[in-house]
Coordinates of C-alpha atoms and ligand atoms in Angstrom, one line a residue:
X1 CA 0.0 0.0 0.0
X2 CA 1.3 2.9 -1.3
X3 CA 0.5 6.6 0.5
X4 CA 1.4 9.3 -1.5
X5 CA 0.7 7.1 -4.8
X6 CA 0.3 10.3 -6.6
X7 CA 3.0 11.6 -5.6
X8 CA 7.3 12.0 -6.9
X9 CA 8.7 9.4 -5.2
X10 CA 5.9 7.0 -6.3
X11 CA 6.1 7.6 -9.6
X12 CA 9.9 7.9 -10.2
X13 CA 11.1 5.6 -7.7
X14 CA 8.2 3.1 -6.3
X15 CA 6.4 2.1 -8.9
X16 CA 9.4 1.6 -11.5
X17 CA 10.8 -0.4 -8.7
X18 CA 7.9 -2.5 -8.4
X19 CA 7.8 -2.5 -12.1
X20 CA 11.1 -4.7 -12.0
X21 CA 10.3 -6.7 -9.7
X22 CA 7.1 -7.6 -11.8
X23 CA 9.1 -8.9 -14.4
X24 CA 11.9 -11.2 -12.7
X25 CA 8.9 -12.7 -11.2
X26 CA 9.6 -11.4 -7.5
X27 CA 5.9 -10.0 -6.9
X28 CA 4.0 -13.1 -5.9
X29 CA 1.7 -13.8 -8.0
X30 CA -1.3 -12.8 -6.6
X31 CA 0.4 -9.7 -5.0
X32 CA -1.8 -6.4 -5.5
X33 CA -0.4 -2.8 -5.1
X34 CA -2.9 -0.6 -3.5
X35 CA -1.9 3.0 -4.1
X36 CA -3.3 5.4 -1.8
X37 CA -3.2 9.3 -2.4
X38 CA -6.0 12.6 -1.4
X39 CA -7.0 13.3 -5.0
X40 CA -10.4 11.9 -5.9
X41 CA -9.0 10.4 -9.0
X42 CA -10.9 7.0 -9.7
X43 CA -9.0 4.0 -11.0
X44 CA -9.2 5.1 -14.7
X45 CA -7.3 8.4 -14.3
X46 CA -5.3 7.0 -12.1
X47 CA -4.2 4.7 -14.4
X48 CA -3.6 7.0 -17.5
X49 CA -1.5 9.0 -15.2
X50 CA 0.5 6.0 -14.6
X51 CA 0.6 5.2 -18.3
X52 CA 1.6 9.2 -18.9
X53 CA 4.3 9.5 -15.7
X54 CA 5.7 6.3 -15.3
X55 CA 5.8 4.1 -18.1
X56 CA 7.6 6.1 -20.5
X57 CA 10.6 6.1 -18.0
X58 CA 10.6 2.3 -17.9
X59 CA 12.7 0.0 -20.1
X60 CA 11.7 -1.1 -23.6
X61 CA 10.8 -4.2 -21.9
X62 CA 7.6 -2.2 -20.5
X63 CA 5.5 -4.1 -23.6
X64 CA 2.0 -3.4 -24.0
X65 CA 1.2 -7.0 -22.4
X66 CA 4.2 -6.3 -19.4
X67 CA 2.8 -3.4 -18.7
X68 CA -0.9 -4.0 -18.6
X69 CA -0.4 -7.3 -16.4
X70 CA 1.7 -5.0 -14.1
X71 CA -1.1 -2.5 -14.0
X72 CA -3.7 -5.3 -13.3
X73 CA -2.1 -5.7 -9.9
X74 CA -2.7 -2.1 -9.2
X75 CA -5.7 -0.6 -7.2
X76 CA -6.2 3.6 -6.7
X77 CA -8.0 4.6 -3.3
X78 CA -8.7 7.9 -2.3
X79 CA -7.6 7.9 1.3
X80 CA -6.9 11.8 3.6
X81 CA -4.3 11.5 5.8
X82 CA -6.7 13.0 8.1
X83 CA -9.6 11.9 7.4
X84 CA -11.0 8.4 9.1
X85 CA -13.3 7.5 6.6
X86 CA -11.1 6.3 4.1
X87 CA -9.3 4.0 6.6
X88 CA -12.3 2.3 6.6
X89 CA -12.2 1.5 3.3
X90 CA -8.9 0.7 3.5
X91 CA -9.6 -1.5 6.2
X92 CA -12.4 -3.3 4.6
X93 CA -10.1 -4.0 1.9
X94 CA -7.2 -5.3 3.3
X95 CA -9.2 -7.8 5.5
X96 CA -11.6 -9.3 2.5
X97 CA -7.8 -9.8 0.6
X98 CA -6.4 -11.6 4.0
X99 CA -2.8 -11.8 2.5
X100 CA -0.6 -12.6 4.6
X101 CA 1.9 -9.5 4.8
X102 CA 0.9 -6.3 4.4
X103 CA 3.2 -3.2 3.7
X104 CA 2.4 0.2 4.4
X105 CA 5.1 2.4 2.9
X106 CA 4.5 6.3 3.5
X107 CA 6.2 8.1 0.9
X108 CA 4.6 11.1 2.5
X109 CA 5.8 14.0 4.5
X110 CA 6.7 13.7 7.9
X111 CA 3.9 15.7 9.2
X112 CA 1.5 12.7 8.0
X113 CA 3.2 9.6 9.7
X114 CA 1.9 10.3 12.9
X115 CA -1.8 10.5 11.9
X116 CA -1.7 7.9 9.1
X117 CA 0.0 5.2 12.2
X118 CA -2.8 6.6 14.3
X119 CA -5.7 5.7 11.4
X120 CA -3.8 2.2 10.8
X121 CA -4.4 1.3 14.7
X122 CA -7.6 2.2 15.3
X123 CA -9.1 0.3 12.0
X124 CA -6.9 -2.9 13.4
X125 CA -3.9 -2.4 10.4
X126 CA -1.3 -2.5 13.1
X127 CA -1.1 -6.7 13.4
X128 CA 1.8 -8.7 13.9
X129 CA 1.6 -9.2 9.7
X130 CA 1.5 -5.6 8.9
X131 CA 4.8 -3.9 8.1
X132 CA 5.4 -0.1 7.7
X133 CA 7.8 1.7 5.5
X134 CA 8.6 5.3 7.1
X135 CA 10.8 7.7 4.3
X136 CA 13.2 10.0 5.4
X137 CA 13.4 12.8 6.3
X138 CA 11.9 11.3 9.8
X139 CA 11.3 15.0 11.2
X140 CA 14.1 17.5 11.0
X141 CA 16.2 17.6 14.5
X142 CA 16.1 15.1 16.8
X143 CA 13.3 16.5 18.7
X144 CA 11.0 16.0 16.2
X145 CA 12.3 12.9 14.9
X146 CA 11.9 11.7 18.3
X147 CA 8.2 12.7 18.9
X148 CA 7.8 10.8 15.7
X149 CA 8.9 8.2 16.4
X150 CA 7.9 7.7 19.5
X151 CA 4.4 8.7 18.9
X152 CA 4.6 5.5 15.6
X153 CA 5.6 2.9 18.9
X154 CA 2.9 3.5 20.1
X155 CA 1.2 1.7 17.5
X156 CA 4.0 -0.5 16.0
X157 CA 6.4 -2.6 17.2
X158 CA 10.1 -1.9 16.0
X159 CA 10.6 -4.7 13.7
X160 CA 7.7 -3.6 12.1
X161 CA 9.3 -0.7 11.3
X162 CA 11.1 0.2 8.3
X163 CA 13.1 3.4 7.8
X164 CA 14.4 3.4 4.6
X165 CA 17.4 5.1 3.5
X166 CA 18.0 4.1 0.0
X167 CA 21.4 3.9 -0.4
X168 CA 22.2 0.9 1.8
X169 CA 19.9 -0.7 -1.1
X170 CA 23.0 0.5 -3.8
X171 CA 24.9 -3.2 -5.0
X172 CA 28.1 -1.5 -4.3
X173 CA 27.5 -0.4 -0.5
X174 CA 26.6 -4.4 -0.2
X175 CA 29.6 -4.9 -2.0
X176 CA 31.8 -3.0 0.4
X177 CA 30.8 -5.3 2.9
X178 CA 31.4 -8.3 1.0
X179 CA 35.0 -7.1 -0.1
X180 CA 35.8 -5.8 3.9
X181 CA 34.9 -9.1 4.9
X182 CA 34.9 -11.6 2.6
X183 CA 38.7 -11.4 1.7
X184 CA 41.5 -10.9 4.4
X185 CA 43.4 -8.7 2.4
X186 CA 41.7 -5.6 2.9
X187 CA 41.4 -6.0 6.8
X188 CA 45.1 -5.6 8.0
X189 CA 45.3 -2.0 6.2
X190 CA 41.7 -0.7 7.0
X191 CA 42.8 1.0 10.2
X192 CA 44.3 4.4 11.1
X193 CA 48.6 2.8 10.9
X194 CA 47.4 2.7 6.9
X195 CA 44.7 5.2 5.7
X196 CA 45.3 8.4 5.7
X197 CA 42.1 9.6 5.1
X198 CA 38.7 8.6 3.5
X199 CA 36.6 10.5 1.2
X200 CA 33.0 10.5 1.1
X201 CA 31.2 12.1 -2.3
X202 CA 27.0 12.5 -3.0
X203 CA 27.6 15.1 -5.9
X204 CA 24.6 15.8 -7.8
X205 CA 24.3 17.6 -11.6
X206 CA 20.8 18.1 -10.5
X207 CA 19.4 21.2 -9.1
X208 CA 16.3 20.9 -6.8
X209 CA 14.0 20.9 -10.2
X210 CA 10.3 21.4 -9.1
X211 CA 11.1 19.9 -5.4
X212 CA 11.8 23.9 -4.2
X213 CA 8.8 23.8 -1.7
X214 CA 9.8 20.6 0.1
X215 CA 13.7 21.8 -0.4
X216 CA 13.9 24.9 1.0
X217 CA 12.7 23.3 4.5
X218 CA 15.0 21.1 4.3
X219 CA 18.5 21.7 3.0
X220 CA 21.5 18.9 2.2
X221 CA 22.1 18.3 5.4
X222 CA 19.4 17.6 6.3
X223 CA 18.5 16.2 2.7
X224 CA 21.6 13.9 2.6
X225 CA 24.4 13.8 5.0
X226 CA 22.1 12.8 8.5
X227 CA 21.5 9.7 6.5
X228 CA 23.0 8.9 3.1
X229 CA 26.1 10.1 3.9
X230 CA 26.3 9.0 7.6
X231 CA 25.3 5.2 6.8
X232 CA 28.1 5.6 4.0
X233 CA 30.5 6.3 6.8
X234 CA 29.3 3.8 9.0
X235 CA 29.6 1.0 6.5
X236 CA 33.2 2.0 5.7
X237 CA 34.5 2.5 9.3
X238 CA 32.6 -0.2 11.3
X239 CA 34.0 -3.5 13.1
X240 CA 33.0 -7.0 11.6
X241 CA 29.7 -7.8 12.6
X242 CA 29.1 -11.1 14.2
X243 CA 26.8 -11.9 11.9
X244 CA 24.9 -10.8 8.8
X245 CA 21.7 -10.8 11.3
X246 CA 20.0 -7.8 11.2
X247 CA 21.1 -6.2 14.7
X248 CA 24.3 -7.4 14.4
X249 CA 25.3 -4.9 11.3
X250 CA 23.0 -2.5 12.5
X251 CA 24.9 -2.3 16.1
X252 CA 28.0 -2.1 14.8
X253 CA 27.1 0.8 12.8
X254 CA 25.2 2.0 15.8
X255 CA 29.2 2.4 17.6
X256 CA 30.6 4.1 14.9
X257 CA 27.5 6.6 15.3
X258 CA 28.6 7.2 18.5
X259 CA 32.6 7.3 18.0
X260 CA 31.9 10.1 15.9
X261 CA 33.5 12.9 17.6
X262 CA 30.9 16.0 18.1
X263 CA 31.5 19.2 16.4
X264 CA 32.1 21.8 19.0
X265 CA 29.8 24.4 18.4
X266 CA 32.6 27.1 18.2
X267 CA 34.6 24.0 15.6
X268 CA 31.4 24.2 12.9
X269 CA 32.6 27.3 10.9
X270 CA 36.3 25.7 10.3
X271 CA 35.6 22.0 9.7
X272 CA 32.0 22.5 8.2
X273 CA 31.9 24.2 4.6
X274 CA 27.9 25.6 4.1
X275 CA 26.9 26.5 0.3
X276 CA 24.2 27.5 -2.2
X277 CA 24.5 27.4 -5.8
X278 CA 24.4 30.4 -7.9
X279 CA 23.4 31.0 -11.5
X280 CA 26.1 29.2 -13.8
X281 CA 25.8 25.9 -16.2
X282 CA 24.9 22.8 -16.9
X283 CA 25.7 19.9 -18.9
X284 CA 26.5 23.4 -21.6
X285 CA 22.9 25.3 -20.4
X286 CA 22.7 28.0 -18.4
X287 CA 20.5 27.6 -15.1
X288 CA 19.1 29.9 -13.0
X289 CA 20.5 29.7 -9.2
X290 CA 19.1 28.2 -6.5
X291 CA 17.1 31.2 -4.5
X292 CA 15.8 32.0 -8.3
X293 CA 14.3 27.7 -8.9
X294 CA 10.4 27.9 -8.5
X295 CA 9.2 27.5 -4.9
X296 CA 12.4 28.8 -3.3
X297 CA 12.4 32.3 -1.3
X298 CA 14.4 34.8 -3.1
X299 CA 16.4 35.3 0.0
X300 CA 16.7 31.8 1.0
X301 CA 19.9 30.4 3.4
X302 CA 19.0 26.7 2.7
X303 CA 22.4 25.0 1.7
X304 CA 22.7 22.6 -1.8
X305 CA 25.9 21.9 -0.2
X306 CA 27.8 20.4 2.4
X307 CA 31.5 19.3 3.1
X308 CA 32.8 17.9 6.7
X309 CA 35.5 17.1 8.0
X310 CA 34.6 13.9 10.6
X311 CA 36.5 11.5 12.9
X312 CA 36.2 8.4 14.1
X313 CA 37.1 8.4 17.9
X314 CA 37.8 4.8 18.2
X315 CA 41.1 2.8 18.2
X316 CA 41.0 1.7 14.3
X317 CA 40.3 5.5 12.8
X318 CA 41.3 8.0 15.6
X319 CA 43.6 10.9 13.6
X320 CA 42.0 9.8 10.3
X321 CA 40.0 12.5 8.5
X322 CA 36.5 11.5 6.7
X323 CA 35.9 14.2 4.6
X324 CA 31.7 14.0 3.7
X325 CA 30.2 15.8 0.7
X326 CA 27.3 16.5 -1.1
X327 CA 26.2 19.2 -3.3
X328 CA 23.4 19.9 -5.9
X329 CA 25.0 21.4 -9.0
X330 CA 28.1 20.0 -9.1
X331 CA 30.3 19.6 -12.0
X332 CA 29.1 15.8 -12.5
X333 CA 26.8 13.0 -10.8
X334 CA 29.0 10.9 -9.1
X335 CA 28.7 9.0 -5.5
X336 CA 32.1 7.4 -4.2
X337 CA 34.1 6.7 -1.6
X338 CA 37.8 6.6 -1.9
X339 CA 40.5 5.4 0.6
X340 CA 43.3 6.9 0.6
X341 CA 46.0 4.8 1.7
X342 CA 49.6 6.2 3.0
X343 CA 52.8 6.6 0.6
X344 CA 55.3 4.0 1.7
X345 CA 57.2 4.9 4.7
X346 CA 60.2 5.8 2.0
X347 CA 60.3 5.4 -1.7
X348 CA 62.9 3.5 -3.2
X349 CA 61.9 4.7 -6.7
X350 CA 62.0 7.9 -8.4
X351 CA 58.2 8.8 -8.0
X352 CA 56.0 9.2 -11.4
X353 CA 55.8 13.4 -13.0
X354 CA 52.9 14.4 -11.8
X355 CA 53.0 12.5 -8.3
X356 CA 50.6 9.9 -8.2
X357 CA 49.6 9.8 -4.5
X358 CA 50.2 5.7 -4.0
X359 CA 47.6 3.3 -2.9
X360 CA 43.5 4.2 -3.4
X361 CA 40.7 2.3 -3.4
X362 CA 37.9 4.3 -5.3
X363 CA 34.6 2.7 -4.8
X364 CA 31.9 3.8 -7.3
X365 CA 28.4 4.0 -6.5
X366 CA 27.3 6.5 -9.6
X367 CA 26.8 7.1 -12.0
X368 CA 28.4 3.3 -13.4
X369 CA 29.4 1.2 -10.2
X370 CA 33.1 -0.1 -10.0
X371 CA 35.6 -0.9 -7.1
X372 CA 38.6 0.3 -8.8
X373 CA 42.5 -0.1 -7.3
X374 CA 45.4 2.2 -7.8
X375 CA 48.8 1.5 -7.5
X376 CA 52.4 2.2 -8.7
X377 CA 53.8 -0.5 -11.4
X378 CA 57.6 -0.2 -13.5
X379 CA 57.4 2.0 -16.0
X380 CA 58.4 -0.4 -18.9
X381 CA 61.9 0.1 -20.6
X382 CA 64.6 1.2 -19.1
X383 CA 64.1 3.1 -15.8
X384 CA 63.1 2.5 -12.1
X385 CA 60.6 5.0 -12.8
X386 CA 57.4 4.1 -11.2
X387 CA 53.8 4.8 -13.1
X388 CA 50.5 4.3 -12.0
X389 CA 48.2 1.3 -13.2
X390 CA 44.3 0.4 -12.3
X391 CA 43.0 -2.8 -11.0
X392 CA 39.5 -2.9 -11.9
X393 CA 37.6 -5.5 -9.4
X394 CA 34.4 -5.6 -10.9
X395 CA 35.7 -6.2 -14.3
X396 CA 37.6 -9.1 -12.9
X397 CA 34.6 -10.9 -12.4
X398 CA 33.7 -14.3 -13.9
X399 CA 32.4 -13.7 -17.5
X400 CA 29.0 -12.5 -17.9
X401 CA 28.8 -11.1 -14.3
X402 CA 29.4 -7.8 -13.3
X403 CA 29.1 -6.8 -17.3
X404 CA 26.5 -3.6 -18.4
X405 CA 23.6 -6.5 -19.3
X406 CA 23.9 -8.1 -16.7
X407 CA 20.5 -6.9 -15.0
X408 CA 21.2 -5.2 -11.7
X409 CA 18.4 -4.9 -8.7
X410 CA 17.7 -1.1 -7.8
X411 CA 18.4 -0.1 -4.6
X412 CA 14.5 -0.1 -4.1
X413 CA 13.6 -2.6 -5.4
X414 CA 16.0 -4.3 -3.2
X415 CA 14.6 -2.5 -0.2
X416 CA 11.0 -3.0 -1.1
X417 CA 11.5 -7.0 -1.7
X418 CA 13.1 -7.3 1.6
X419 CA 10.3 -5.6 3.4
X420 CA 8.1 -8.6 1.8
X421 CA 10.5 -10.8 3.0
X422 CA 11.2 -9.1 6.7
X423 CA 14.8 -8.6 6.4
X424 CA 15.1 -5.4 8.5
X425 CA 19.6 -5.5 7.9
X426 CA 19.1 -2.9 5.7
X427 CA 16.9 -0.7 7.4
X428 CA 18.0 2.2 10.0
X429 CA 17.5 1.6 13.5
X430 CA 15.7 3.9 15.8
X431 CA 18.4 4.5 17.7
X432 CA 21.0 4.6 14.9
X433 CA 18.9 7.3 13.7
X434 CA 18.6 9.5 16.8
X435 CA 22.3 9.1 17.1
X436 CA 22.7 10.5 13.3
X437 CA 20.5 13.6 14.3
X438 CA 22.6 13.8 17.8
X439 CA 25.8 14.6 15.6
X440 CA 24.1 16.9 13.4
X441 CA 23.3 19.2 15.6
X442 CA 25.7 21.0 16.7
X443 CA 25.6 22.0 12.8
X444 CA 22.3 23.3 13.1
X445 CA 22.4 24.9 15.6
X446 CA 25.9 26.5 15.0
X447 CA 23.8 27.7 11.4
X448 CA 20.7 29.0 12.9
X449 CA 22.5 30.8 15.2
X450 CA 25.0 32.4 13.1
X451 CA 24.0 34.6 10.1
X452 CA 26.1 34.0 8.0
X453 CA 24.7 33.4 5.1
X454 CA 26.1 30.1 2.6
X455 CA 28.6 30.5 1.0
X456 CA 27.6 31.2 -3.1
X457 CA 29.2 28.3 -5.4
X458 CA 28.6 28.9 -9.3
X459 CA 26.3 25.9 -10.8
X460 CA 28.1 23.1 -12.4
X461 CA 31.4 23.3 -10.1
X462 CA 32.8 21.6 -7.0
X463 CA 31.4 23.7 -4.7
X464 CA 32.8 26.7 -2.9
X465 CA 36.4 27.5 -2.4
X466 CA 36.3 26.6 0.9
X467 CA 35.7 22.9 0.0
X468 CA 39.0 22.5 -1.3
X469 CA 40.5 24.1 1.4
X470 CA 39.0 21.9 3.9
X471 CA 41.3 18.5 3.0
X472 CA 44.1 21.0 1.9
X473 CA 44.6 22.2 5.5
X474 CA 45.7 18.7 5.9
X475 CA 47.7 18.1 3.0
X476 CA 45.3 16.6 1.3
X477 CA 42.8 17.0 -1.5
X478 CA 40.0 16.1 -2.9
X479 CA 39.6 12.8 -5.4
X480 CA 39.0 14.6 -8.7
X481 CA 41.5 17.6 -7.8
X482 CA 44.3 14.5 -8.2
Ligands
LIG1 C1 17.2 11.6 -2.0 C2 17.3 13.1 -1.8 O1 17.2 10.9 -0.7 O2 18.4 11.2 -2.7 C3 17.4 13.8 -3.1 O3 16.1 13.5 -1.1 C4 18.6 13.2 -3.9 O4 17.6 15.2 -2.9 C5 18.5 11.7 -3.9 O5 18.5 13.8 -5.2 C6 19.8 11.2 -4.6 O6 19.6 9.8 -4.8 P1 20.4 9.0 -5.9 O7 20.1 7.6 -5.7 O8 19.8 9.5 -7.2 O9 21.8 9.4 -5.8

């Protein structure tokens, strides 16, 4: 059950994702999709805005026969948030289909989970086989995420809880854990005697297109580093689990959550860079800037971009820097994390021209995923001059895997299949959560109290100067400056 069925994320994200899981055959069989949403559209118009929104952004393989016994699965019910009478419906429904599991995933605001959890109680939708899906952003401090969340256990218990955060649902986060712990090599040097510091990229060639209204409130870090970035961090820095169980990962990420060392309030203005884009280009076009996209208050202070410099207070990471950052407007899409190992404690060779800085392991999330790793080979011929090669993990694969046809599960669809199935591993935590708002806000607060205002970065760059001075203070700089 969809809430919010008319709305972005349904149509961009949801329903494609269910879409794919259609066709491999994941959906059982007689699995419906109830999509829920305020307009009084009936099932027809609800349909032909499907046919209109979504299905042109689908895969050839979205047939007229594909596509129509996808729809068939599909139901349209006008239910208010905040208004019982709908839920009764709803209700009525769901008990004359007596499946077995039933999702609720509320790809709403906030400001509705409360009510909608209240709405699902009282009609009885709140049994031990009903499951809910809660979007972020889940309030936006930790008061309010809090009240939220506590007001929702009320009703539900925590594993039947489901806070998404899409990016644990990327194949290469999972790989990251299966190449941390699947192979001892990387073990030994994954610690603080061996990195020297790790680097932590969301950059987006995307303004904030029509989402201005539900952007200006919010802002990237709210937007992106309190969760995608943070779970990034956590699934680089944390300790083997003791198992792939659900708690185990998630408490393990939990620690590093609370290794984090705060930001001082008085520390926010040197190791945290705040900025907002400004009219430039992209991808050759001119675009307007950010306080000039529809929706947004000409005098907005809402940041498109954030960089931090983080530490790990724990044995492995203490003295490494994690530099986090995300930015709408950037030069190029591109998600990846990159560790940068330490040069060798002296170099027997004359080192490359241009300095290649050693040992890196770039993983790739976007926009193609890879898990590529740089090192220093002989430069053929005559000389001990060193030169810098590429291993390429992912094209080392057994043939046929890993290639660009080789069909690759979205991140949610991956997340929406293993709420069917109950796995909660890759779902955040209450706590994990409250401890990701904890950290943040000391930024917040440092922000709303200053008035300073972000600092301008012209569309389609890296971001304000001040970015690159953040790593450069320590010698170091950022991946694409190399
Ligand atoms: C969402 C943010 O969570 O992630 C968006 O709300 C952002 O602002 C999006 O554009 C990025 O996701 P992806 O998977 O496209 O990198």
């Amino acid at each position: 059950m969809l809430f919010g069925g008319t709305g972005d994320l349904a149509t961009r994200k949801l329903l494609p994702a269910l879409f794919d899981a259609h066709c491999v055959g994941s959906l059982h069989p007689r699995g419906r999709i109830l999509a829920l949403g305020s307009q009084p559209l009936g099932q027809d118009a609800y349909l032909a805005m499907l046919e209109s929104k979504v299905r042109p952004a689908l895969p050839a393989a979205a047939a007229a026969e594909v596509w129509q016994a996808f729809v068939a699965r599909i139901l349209y019910l006008q239910v208010d948030a905040n208004a019982p009478e709908g839920f009764d419906a709803l209700a009525e429904l769901v008990r004359a289909r007596a499946a077995p599991v039933v999702v609720f995933y509320l790809a709403t605001g906030p400001q509705l989970f409360v009510p909608i959890c209240e709405q699902l109680a009282r009609t009885g939708l709140n049994h031990a086989g009903v499951r809910i899906v809660l979007e972020k952003p889940l309030g936006h401090d930790l008061a309010s995420s809090d009240a939220i969340n506590s007001a929702v256990a009320q009703h539900f218990a925590e594993d039947q809880i489901y806070r998404i955060d899409h990016y644990l649902g990327k194949e290469s986060v999972q790989n990251l854990m299966a190449m941390r712990f699947g192979n001892v090599l990387f073990e030994p040097l994954w610690r603080r005697e061996w990195v020297r510091d790790v680097q932590i990229t969301i950059a987006e060639e995307i303004g904030v297109e029509k989402r201005g209204a539900f952007y200006d409130g919010i802002g990237a870090l709210r937007d992106m580093v309190q969760n995608h970035l943070l779970q990034l961090l956590c699934m680089v820095a944390m300790e083997p689990p003791a198992s792939l169980s659900e708690d185990a990962i998630r408490d393990e990420k939990l620690k590093i959550l609370k290794a984090l060392k705060p930001i001082e309030l008085n520390e926010v203005a040197e190791k945290v860079v705040r900025g907002q884009y400004c009219r430039g280009a992209a991808a050759g076009d001119a675009v307007p800037g950010y306080v000039n996209e529809p929706a947004v208050a000409p005098d907005s202070q809402t940041e498109t971009f954030v960089a931090i410099k983080a530490e790990v207070a724990n044995w492995r990471w203490a003295g490494v820097p994690f530099y986090l950052r995300t930015g709408k407007r950037m030069q190029s899409r591109v998600a990846e994390i990159v560790i940068q190992f330490r040069d060798v404690p002296y170099s027997l060779f004359p080192r490359p021209l241009d300095h290649e800085p050693g040992n890196r392991l770039v993983i790739t999330l976007q926009p193609e995923e890879s898990i590529r790793l740089h090192f220093l080979v002989k430069h053929p011929g005559d000389t001990q001059a060193l030169q810098p090669a590429t291993l390429d993990l992912q094209r080392m694969l057994p043939r046929g895997q890993g290639n660009r046809n080789e069909r690759k599960t979205g991140a949610y669809e991956r997340l929406l299949l293993d709420v069917i199935r109950g796995r909660l591993g890759l779902f955040v935590r209450r706590d994990e959560q409250a401890q990701a708002w904890r950290w943040v806000a000391p930024i917040q607060q440092a922000w709303a109290q200053s008035n300073l205002a972000p600092k301008l970065y012209t569309a389609g760059t890296w971001g304000p100067a001040a970015s690159s001075a953040l790593p450069s203070r320590d010698g170091a700089v950022w991946h694409e400056e190399l």
